[in-house]
mmCIF file of C-alpha atoms in Angstrom:
data_model
loop_
_atom_site.group_PDB
_atom_site.id
_atom_site.type_symbol
_atom_site.label_atom_id
_atom_site.label_comp_id
_atom_site.label_asym_id
_atom_site.label_seq_id
_atom_site.Cartn_x
_atom_site.Cartn_y
_atom_site.Cartn_z
ATOM 1 C CA ALA A 1 210.538 24.085 110.908
ATOM 2 C CA GLN A 2 210.406 21.488 113.174
ATOM 3 C CA SER A 3 207.145 20.438 114.854
ATOM 4 C CA VAL A 4 205.186 17.643 116.746
ATOM 5 C CA THR A 5 201.411 17.206 116.967
ATOM 6 C CA GLN A 6 199.526 15.171 119.362
ATOM 7 C CA PRO A 7 196.196 15.823 118.166
ATOM 8 C CA ASP A 8 194.640 14.156 121.462
ATOM 9 C CA ILE A 9 194.782 16.186 124.351
ATOM 10 C CA HIS A 10 193.289 13.460 126.627
ATOM 11 C CA ILE A 11 192.082 9.908 125.955
ATOM 12 C CA THR A 12 189.854 7.580 128.499
ATOM 13 C CA VAL A 13 190.212 4.037 127.965
ATOM 14 C CA SER A 14 189.103 0.813 130.194
ATOM 15 C CA GLU A 15 191.796 -1.189 131.944
ATOM 16 C CA GLY A 16 192.437 -3.989 129.321
ATOM 17 C CA ALA A 17 191.453 -2.340 126.599
ATOM 18 C CA SER A 18 193.567 -1.334 123.752
ATOM 19 C CA LEU A 19 195.386 1.986 123.019
ATOM 20 C CA GLU A 20 196.939 3.928 120.330
ATOM 21 C CA LEU A 21 198.204 7.633 120.963
ATOM 22 C CA ARG A 22 198.876 9.713 117.628
ATOM 23 C CA CYS A 23 202.004 11.440 117.072
ATOM 24 C CA ASN A 24 202.613 13.720 113.801
ATOM 25 C CA TYR A 25 205.985 15.416 112.900
ATOM 26 C CA SER A 26 207.350 17.844 110.631
ATOM 27 C CA TYR A 27 211.049 18.020 110.396
ATOM 28 C CA GLY A 28 213.423 18.881 107.600
ATOM 29 C CA ALA A 29 216.197 16.264 108.293
ATOM 30 C CA THR A 30 215.983 12.518 108.954
ATOM 31 C CA PRO A 31 214.218 12.388 112.000
ATOM 32 C CA TYR A 32 214.798 10.816 115.610
ATOM 33 C CA LEU A 33 211.646 10.170 116.940
ATOM 34 C CA PHE A 34 210.861 9.325 120.510
ATOM 35 C CA TRP A 35 207.781 8.583 122.943
ATOM 36 C CA TYR A 36 208.508 9.511 126.657
ATOM 37 C CA VAL A 37 205.965 8.785 129.708
ATOM 38 C CA GLN A 38 205.651 11.182 132.515
ATOM 39 C CA SER A 39 204.012 10.692 135.792
ATOM 40 C CA PRO A 40 202.495 13.055 138.192
ATOM 41 C CA GLY A 41 205.448 15.192 139.656
ATOM 42 C CA GLN A 42 208.370 13.222 137.837
ATOM 43 C CA GLY A 43 210.423 13.818 134.986
ATOM 44 C CA LEU A 44 210.039 12.054 131.593
ATOM 45 C CA GLN A 45 211.021 8.207 131.180
ATOM 46 C CA LEU A 46 211.606 7.485 127.677
ATOM 47 C CA LEU A 47 209.263 4.390 126.263
ATOM 48 C CA LEU A 48 210.922 3.679 123.030
ATOM 49 C CA LYS A 49 212.475 5.282 120.191
ATOM 50 C CA TYR A 50 213.340 5.020 116.232
ATOM 51 C CA PHE A 51 216.480 5.812 114.726
ATOM 52 C CA SER A 52 216.311 4.087 111.420
ATOM 53 C CA GLY A 53 215.292 0.271 109.984
ATOM 54 C CA ASP A 54 212.539 -1.653 111.372
ATOM 55 C CA THR A 55 209.850 0.827 111.509
ATOM 56 C CA LEU A 56 207.773 -1.080 114.161
ATOM 57 C CA VAL A 57 209.784 -0.702 117.211
ATOM 58 C CA GLN A 58 209.132 -1.939 120.685
ATOM 59 C CA GLY A 59 209.538 -0.184 124.074
ATOM 60 C CA ILE A 60 209.310 -0.694 127.680
ATOM 61 C CA LYS A 61 205.796 -1.760 129.219
ATOM 62 C CA GLY A 62 204.733 -3.517 126.307
ATOM 63 C CA PHE A 63 204.338 -0.637 124.525
ATOM 64 C CA GLU A 64 205.309 -0.156 120.642
ATOM 65 C CA ALA A 65 205.318 2.217 118.039
ATOM 66 C CA GLU A 66 205.500 2.545 114.021
ATOM 67 C CA PHE A 67 206.984 4.736 112.117
ATOM 68 C CA LYS A 68 205.335 5.727 108.546
ATOM 69 C CA ARG A 69 207.457 8.198 106.254
ATOM 70 C CA SER A 70 204.714 8.853 103.952
ATOM 71 C CA GLN A 71 202.136 10.057 106.715
ATOM 72 C CA SER A 72 204.934 11.682 109.213
ATOM 73 C CA SER A 73 203.314 9.907 111.836
ATOM 74 C CA PHE A 74 204.690 7.729 114.737
ATOM 75 C CA ASN A 75 201.927 6.435 116.694
ATOM 76 C CA LEU A 76 202.119 4.664 119.839
ATOM 77 C CA ARG A 77 200.242 1.512 120.671
ATOM 78 C CA LYS A 78 199.524 -0.665 123.437
ATOM 79 C CA PRO A 79 197.262 -3.978 123.111
ATOM 80 C CA SER A 80 196.006 -3.807 126.621
ATOM 81 C CA VAL A 81 196.029 -0.910 129.000
ATOM 82 C CA HIS A 82 197.122 -1.481 132.864
ATOM 83 C CA TRP A 83 195.776 0.783 135.513
ATOM 84 C CA SER A 84 199.436 1.951 136.009
ATOM 85 C CA ASP A 85 199.710 3.064 132.250
ATOM 86 C CA ALA A 86 197.715 6.394 133.346
ATOM 87 C CA ALA A 87 199.899 9.434 132.604
ATOM 88 C CA GLU A 88 200.970 12.123 129.953
ATOM 89 C CA TYR A 89 202.495 10.836 127.025
ATOM 90 C CA PHE A 90 204.961 12.846 124.977
ATOM 91 C CA CYS A 91 206.043 12.500 121.666
ATOM 92 C CA ALA A 92 209.203 14.181 120.652
ATOM 93 C CA VAL A 93 211.361 14.626 117.436
ATOM 94 C CA GLY A 94 215.118 15.173 117.138
ATOM 95 C CA ALA A 95 218.024 14.857 114.854
ATOM 96 C CA ARG A 96 221.557 12.841 114.720
ATOM 97 C CA GLY A 97 224.000 15.058 116.564
ATOM 98 C CA ALA A 98 221.732 17.159 118.093
ATOM 99 C CA ASN A 99 220.096 16.776 121.354
ATOM 100 C CA ASN A 100 217.638 19.481 121.071
ATOM 101 C CA LEU A 101 214.364 17.700 121.304
ATOM 102 C CA PHE A 102 211.271 19.099 120.002
ATOM 103 C CA PHE A 103 208.186 17.598 122.034
ATOM 104 C CA GLY A 104 204.700 17.561 121.242
ATOM 105 C CA THR A 105 201.820 19.188 123.843
ATOM 106 C CA GLY A 106 201.019 15.709 125.187
ATOM 107 C CA THR A 107 198.342 13.178 125.839
ATOM 108 C CA ARG A 108 197.058 12.305 129.031
ATOM 109 C CA LEU A 109 195.916 9.137 129.368
ATOM 110 C CA THR A 110 193.179 8.033 131.773
ATOM 111 C CA VAL A 111 192.373 4.360 132.544
ATOM 112 C CA ILE A 112 188.986 3.610 134.196
ATOM 113 C CA PRO A 113 188.706 -0.079 135.841
ATOM 114 C CA LYS B 1 223.637 3.340 139.129
ATOM 115 C CA ALA B 2 222.276 6.927 140.672
ATOM 116 C CA GLY B 3 220.220 8.855 138.332
ATOM 117 C CA VAL B 4 219.944 12.761 137.530
ATOM 118 C CA THR B 5 219.732 14.577 140.517
ATOM 119 C CA GLN B 6 218.137 18.520 140.589
ATOM 120 C CA THR B 7 218.218 20.788 143.497
ATOM 121 C CA PRO B 8 216.016 22.267 144.335
ATOM 122 C CA ARG B 9 213.113 20.240 144.023
ATOM 123 C CA TYR B 10 210.622 23.216 144.720
ATOM 124 C CA LEU B 11 211.190 26.920 144.690
ATOM 125 C CA ILE B 12 209.110 30.024 145.494
ATOM 126 C CA LYS B 13 210.421 33.315 144.323
ATOM 127 C CA THR B 14 209.269 36.637 143.949
ATOM 128 C CA ARG B 15 209.302 38.671 140.436
ATOM 129 C CA GLY B 16 212.302 40.599 140.053
ATOM 130 C CA GLN B 17 214.678 38.278 141.936
ATOM 131 C CA GLN B 18 217.026 35.837 140.180
ATOM 132 C CA VAL B 19 216.979 31.681 140.644
ATOM 133 C CA THR B 20 220.030 29.404 140.129
ATOM 134 C CA LEU B 21 219.052 25.449 139.562
ATOM 135 C CA SER B 22 221.267 22.445 139.453
ATOM 136 C CA CYS B 23 221.539 19.393 137.885
ATOM 137 C CA SER B 24 224.071 16.298 138.778
ATOM 138 C CA PRO B 25 224.064 14.167 135.779
ATOM 139 C CA ILE B 26 224.395 10.471 135.663
ATOM 140 C CA SER B 27 227.953 9.357 136.500
ATOM 141 C CA GLY B 28 229.875 9.513 133.071
ATOM 142 C CA HIS B 29 227.540 11.298 131.544
ATOM 143 C CA ARG B 30 229.305 14.402 129.719
ATOM 144 C CA SER B 31 226.553 16.453 128.222
ATOM 145 C CA VAL B 32 223.271 18.272 130.075
ATOM 146 C CA SER B 33 220.260 19.669 128.631
ATOM 147 C CA TRP B 34 217.504 21.751 129.946
ATOM 148 C CA TYR B 35 213.752 22.183 128.987
ATOM 149 C CA GLN B 36 211.061 24.123 130.585
ATOM 150 C CA GLN B 37 207.860 22.802 130.712
ATOM 151 C CA THR B 38 204.486 24.973 131.093
ATOM 152 C CA PRO B 39 201.014 24.137 130.900
ATOM 153 C CA GLY B 40 200.670 26.926 128.110
ATOM 154 C CA GLN B 41 203.869 26.090 126.236
ATOM 155 C CA GLY B 42 204.500 22.398 126.625
ATOM 156 C CA LEU B 43 208.011 21.255 126.687
ATOM 157 C CA GLN B 44 210.283 23.599 125.487
ATOM 158 C CA PHE B 45 214.241 23.184 124.801
ATOM 159 C CA LEU B 46 216.656 25.985 126.710
ATOM 160 C CA PHE B 47 220.318 25.078 126.407
ATOM 161 C CA GLU B 48 222.529 21.858 126.201
ATOM 162 C CA TYR B 49 226.336 21.734 127.561
ATOM 163 C CA PHE B 50 228.869 19.719 126.556
ATOM 164 C CA SER B 51 232.150 19.330 128.188
ATOM 165 C CA GLU B 52 231.623 23.154 129.786
ATOM 166 C CA THR B 53 230.558 24.567 126.562
ATOM 167 C CA GLN B 54 227.290 25.436 125.236
ATOM 168 C CA ARG B 55 226.259 23.727 122.426
ATOM 169 C CA ASN B 56 222.939 24.498 121.313
ATOM 170 C CA LYS B 57 220.524 27.024 122.634
ATOM 171 C CA GLY B 58 216.753 27.433 122.001
ATOM 172 C CA ASN B 59 214.842 30.534 121.554
ATOM 173 C CA PHE B 60 214.441 31.999 125.306
ATOM 174 C CA PRO B 61 215.683 35.340 126.258
ATOM 175 C CA GLY B 62 219.083 36.039 127.954
ATOM 176 C CA ARG B 63 217.890 36.107 131.413
ATOM 177 C CA PHE B 64 218.048 32.668 130.925
ATOM 178 C CA SER B 65 221.582 31.024 131.271
ATOM 179 C CA GLY B 66 223.637 28.312 132.049
ATOM 180 C CA ARG B 67 226.872 26.885 132.806
ATOM 181 C CA GLN B 68 228.407 23.517 133.138
ATOM 182 C CA PHE B 69 231.191 22.820 135.411
ATOM 183 C CA SER B 70 234.173 20.204 134.680
ATOM 184 C CA ASN B 71 232.531 17.660 136.779
ATOM 185 C CA SER B 72 229.739 18.002 134.361
ATOM 186 C CA ARG B 73 227.192 19.368 136.801
ATOM 187 C CA SER B 74 225.208 22.361 135.322
ATOM 188 C CA GLU B 75 223.610 25.154 136.575
ATOM 189 C CA MET B 76 221.064 27.534 135.201
ATOM 190 C CA ASN B 77 220.331 30.887 136.474
ATOM 191 C CA VAL B 78 216.943 33.163 135.508
ATOM 192 C CA SER B 79 217.650 36.525 136.466
ATOM 193 C CA THR B 80 214.645 39.254 136.871
ATOM 194 C CA LEU B 81 212.150 36.625 137.244
ATOM 195 C CA GLU B 82 208.698 37.195 135.651
ATOM 196 C CA LEU B 83 205.583 35.418 136.688
ATOM 197 C CA GLY B 84 205.766 33.535 133.153
ATOM 198 C CA ASP B 85 208.994 31.734 134.175
ATOM 199 C CA SER B 86 206.672 29.565 136.892
ATOM 200 C CA ALA B 87 207.495 26.220 135.349
ATOM 201 C CA LEU B 88 208.931 23.017 136.068
ATOM 202 C CA TYR B 89 212.701 22.855 134.842
ATOM 203 C CA LEU B 90 213.885 19.287 133.693
ATOM 204 C CA CYS B 91 217.504 18.484 133.201
ATOM 205 C CA ALA B 92 218.437 15.630 131.112
ATOM 206 C CA SER B 93 221.642 13.840 131.410
ATOM 207 C CA ILE B 94 223.254 12.683 128.074
ATOM 208 C CA LYS B 95 226.331 10.294 127.528
ATOM 209 C CA GLY B 96 227.897 12.720 125.023
ATOM 210 C CA GLY B 97 229.162 12.813 121.654
ATOM 211 C CA GLN B 98 228.536 15.081 118.832
ATOM 212 C CA ASN B 99 228.306 12.191 115.863
ATOM 213 C CA SER B 100 225.359 10.216 117.096
ATOM 214 C CA TYR B 101 222.089 10.729 119.025
ATOM 215 C CA ASN B 102 222.095 10.053 122.627
ATOM 216 C CA GLU B 103 219.565 9.015 124.762
ATOM 217 C CA GLN B 104 218.859 11.505 127.065
ATOM 218 C CA PHE B 105 217.538 10.515 130.675
ATOM 219 C CA PHE B 106 215.647 13.071 132.720
ATOM 220 C CA GLY B 107 215.734 14.299 136.212
ATOM 221 C CA PRO B 108 212.305 14.821 138.109
ATOM 222 C CA GLY B 109 212.743 18.396 137.781
ATOM 223 C CA THR B 110 212.589 21.629 139.955
ATOM 224 C CA ARG B 111 209.226 23.305 140.230
ATOM 225 C CA LEU B 112 209.849 27.285 140.134
ATOM 226 C CA THR B 113 206.739 29.304 141.293
ATOM 227 C CA VAL B 114 206.982 33.448 140.745
ATOM 228 C CA LEU B 115 204.616 35.031 142.871
#
């Protein structure tokens, strides 16, 4: 069965500090992996995606993620967090030819000055 | 180009009523997916429509239905509303095609409150 686990419900970091949000997945087929961000009252915005190839992927807003097949993980990182990064972050898994995504429960990021 | 439009943005209904939500995808996109977002269950896939046909369906009761029109606009309907149907309903616009993954562009959602 497909599932995505985001073990951290809420993370607080200081502005300028580094960030890592964890994501573990369980998926029978070759996974397509995504990170989305959601600001209050907004829809989801795609930060980055992994389909194949280089396991370190770069996204928008300075985010990157690394796919580790052996650990079934796809952690999101940012070297220096900005106050505007405060939002909820969702990891999702899908498959080629299938547009139904399975989402994790999300991690809420708070940024303190 | 214009993004994904969902109407209405907010809706209040009472138990037992029915509701119809609308989604207009990005111009040229042929597929639409719907998701339900609640604090308890998170984001869950409802269904996907491609070229007016339901291509995939999540694990929701038959009270949840949808359709897609020839201009790719989609509607979803929930009949006999229950309190637990209170949620943010998100629509995603997808360029189309069945043999590859396509990026999903999400709309702002419709916030449904059932009293």
